[in-house]
Amino acid sequence: MSNNLRFKTSKFIDETSRISFKFNNKTYFGFKGDTLASALLANGIHLIGRSFKYHRPRGIMTSGSEEPNAIIQLHDNSSRTEPNVRATEVEIYEGLVASSQNCWPSVNFDVGGINNLLSPILPAGFYYKTFMWPASFWEKYEYFIRKSAGLGKSPKVPDPDIYEHNYIHCDVLVIGAGISGIMAAKMAAKNGFKTLLVDEKSYLGGSSIYDSSEFSKINNQTTSSWLEKEINEISKLENLEIKIRTSIAAFHGYNFLLARENLTDHLPINQRENKVRHRLLKIRAKKVITATGSIERPLIFDNNDRPGILLSSAIKKYIDLYGVACGKNNVLFTNNDTVYETAMSLIQRGIKINAIIDNREQVDSKICYEVEKNNIKIYKGFSVVDTYGYRRINKISIMKLSKDGQTVIGDKTKLSCDCLGVSGGWTPAVHLFTQSGGKLKFREEDQVFIPDIYSSDQISIGSCNGDFSLEEIVKNTVSSLKKFLNIDNSEYKTIEIISGLNQSKRNIWLLPSDKSIGKTKSFVDYQNDATSKDIKLALREGFRSIEHVKRYTTTGMGTDQGKLGNMHALGIISETAGTKMGEHGTTTFRPPYTPLTFGTIVGRNVGEFFDIFRRTPIHDWHVANNAEFENVGQWKRAWYYPKENENMHQAVQRESKAARDSAGILDASTLGKIDIQGTDASEFLNRVYTNAWSKLAVGKCRYGLMLNEDGMVYDDGVTTRLGENHYIMTTTTGGAANVLGKLEDYLQTEWPELDVYLSSVTDHYATISVCGPNSKKIISKVIPDLDLSDEKFPHMSFKNAKIGNIKCRVMRISFTGEHSYEINIQANFGKSVWEKCMESGKEFNITPYGTETMHLLRAEKGFIIVGQDTDATLTPIDLQMDWIVSKKKYDFIGKRSLYRSDTIREDRKQLVGLLTENPEEVLEEGAQIVADIKKSPIEMLGHVTSSYYSPNLKKSIALGVVKGGKNMLGQKLIIPMENKNINVTVADPVFFDKEGERLNAKL
Amino acid sequence: MFLISCPFCGEREQSEFKAGGEAHIVRPKQPTELSDDEWAEYLFMRKNIKGIQYERWNHIHGCRKWFNIIRDTSNDQIKAVYKMGEKPPVK
Ligand SMILES: [Zn+2]
């Protein structure tokens, strides 16, 4: 039966290469060159899926990227599975597997179809109105709504394909390779412009490449044979690169465009191994020529969505390009001349046309007369009022239109058909133009939006610019390109056009019905099931802005972004509201023009390439010694070193105890290091830190706190004076880049008079910190020549030293409260010096510890971690660190903010220590702190910022911020948790060695 | 993504730069002598113009230099680029 839908045809289909594929588990055959849609149509299949809301049967409507209905799940049940693929764009290959979406249990019998019967109670805004109340029920509703409405299935396993990103720079980018695009590419390339021509289809030439009509001719040749010669010529041009299967996804300002080049989707799966699937092209073009053509408009009438109803241009393309007849008994329905071209294509192949219904009273172009001559009945001034047939159209009824086109009159005539081709005229594809920031204008005569004001060096040509007749397209393309490219045209000096079509059109946005509107279902947005009734309801309910109507009715919000129906929605709104079309503007067309896969967007930035990892020079040692790692900014830092069966808690407890009992060693290489030089270096530090720096002697170290101009703590670290005009500053690991940026900002913009130079030297040095009562003995073994006596090398001082022949800097500074040394050595010696420390410390049970133990040890001492205990809302006063804020200095960054009315409030959140009533109970970081749990609502006083079990104190300790906490020492507070309330007492934040005796103990 | 012509490096893509807010706000020389209101004016108040705006930008992934631009925020057209400390060119 299906065989006689395929006609011997063109060079576009390779009838020698038969291809088998599966749709809904059944095997079918097509030919190389077919799309999934054309192959299914050749097999007599129109019904592809169910609609989103009413689950109505839907079929193939178009032949391109504008398709709203024929969206399928590709590669079902495989790692490559992809939802929402347009069957009209899939080129078939051996082994293709596809299935319907939006239906359960099958496309022919769908449970959700009951929504169609319930549709009177499912109007626009139904979900908003019904399910939002009571709010607490939303979660339950949502589950069922999502289950029945979902758009396809996402893959469950990683994408096996490879994607990449490419940058392209060109003089001229031409988008679209129809007649005007081909002409533009030739004119640009031949005049010395480096040109790129892209088209989303697998062939060049657009819809003219398969047009052999006698009624559209260029230089007395059919458009297809004229174009073939042109394409042949441009494919040899050196200046021109041509990319097919490449669709522009986004057109941004400054002629920056994103395109998706599809490289393997048309190949059998076994030929895709190790090939890039999609390439995301990032194109910078000096000039852009948009030749994206136009999209045929459907007509809006009752039941205009049945399978078997297609755009007339799609029927023409299926027969001309693929040799596939969409039906054996066709009816065409139009308000313009377009369908007569389709009719001629069908007539030439002897395919039956039962009738043509034309809204217009007068039809008088050459092509119409020719169709009439073939004994085709044309109902002039008529309109389709209804259609019949559940899974496929089988009948229509038509009535005469009144003079004003607002009603239908006379008798109803029924006509049988298995395919209805509709044409409501053409809509310029201005999506990319508006994405780029262009402004549209409305052309009254034929009710189209066309480009008006360009936002960059670009031009729209051909039918996307509103030129619909062949003559206009060719003539205007030549004349506007001469101007745009500033060239003398020698390519198309003499060009003769013959056209048998008129441009007359009888535009009626919503065709009248003999039923009341409430009883009709005339779809404006097919994919989202938005009807003209819904739009009118939205207006009745008071919506006026097109953007609001869009969201309320979901018109244009599907994966097709309403490429077919948006204009009708606007038309119906302006007719109903009694306003002018141009006044509403259009809805915003957002990128991407057609959906992109996530793979295309991320390109090669997957897995380990997702983000950069920075590793310290000692990293390999940590790996070899079983370290667990944590990410700190981009750094991989050793977190803890579990032994045998230890869990994290056990490892951290052991490490923390060992560091205080004997010796611990930490890789601190990630700390930011900024080398500061210049005669004004001391003055500079005075201005950026809260404390005073001028009097710091060479060879000494000092802890500094840096604020933002608003007085909030920004960063901290120890800075060492290496020489008269030379300092090395350390910053937090995560803050390094920002601190350098901030310092550069002040230097360049506020204090350019200062003689100061900053360099980031974080990566230049490995930093090894050895702490604990035995640290001195260990360092004396590692660097025997260094005098470690307290007199020569006291706490907070620095020495240049040598390990073997290698120079290093040793600081006696401490972040644990223990006697400790920090060795800074050229990065590539880091690992060997670390190993030397381990070797020398063996007899003292030197224990490597990670960031978790470091955090625990400093918490015992009440030392803050910027970013953990602070969050850009705490001043040094809030942190009880008044001691570090110089009263004498006239100014420093943030000083003035420390006595704003807000920052001097007594009830600000302040840092305190917290001790649990039960010493074994460890608080959760982030837990809320309250005083009174009886009062409702409970007032939140603050939260826990750091919390650990201290093995050295044998109890739980925590830091937190509490409103007015400074004056609450000893007060009882409550931490309410899910199942219990934990009692805590406010304490001094320094828990261990309050007097700091261990730092200066005689070792 | 627009193109910015760094006065030191030439034309580069926007992603190489970091925006630094309104230009020509000078840090007061004597903050301690300002009232809370005056200090707040410097600290918090920034213009957010639809149209011609003077802005600071930093070539953060390039030469790391700060400079000023004049940008029309309604269409991202850059009217002028000039170095720190220079007077803005007259419109
Ligand atoms: Zn630069």
XYZ file of N, CA and C and ligand atoms in Angstrom, chain B residues 6 8-9 59 63, ligand 1:
16
model
N 41.443 47.623 24.796
C 42.306 47.961 25.930
C 43.329 48.994 25.460
N 46.158 49.465 26.290
C 47.529 48.945 26.305
C 47.708 47.763 25.355
N 46.634 46.995 25.124
C 46.759 45.761 24.336
C 45.990 45.797 23.027
N 41.650 44.890 32.578
C 42.030 43.809 31.646
C 42.624 42.666 32.462
N 46.715 42.460 30.470
C 47.796 43.256 31.049
C 47.502 43.668 32.493
Zn 45.401 45.123 28.242
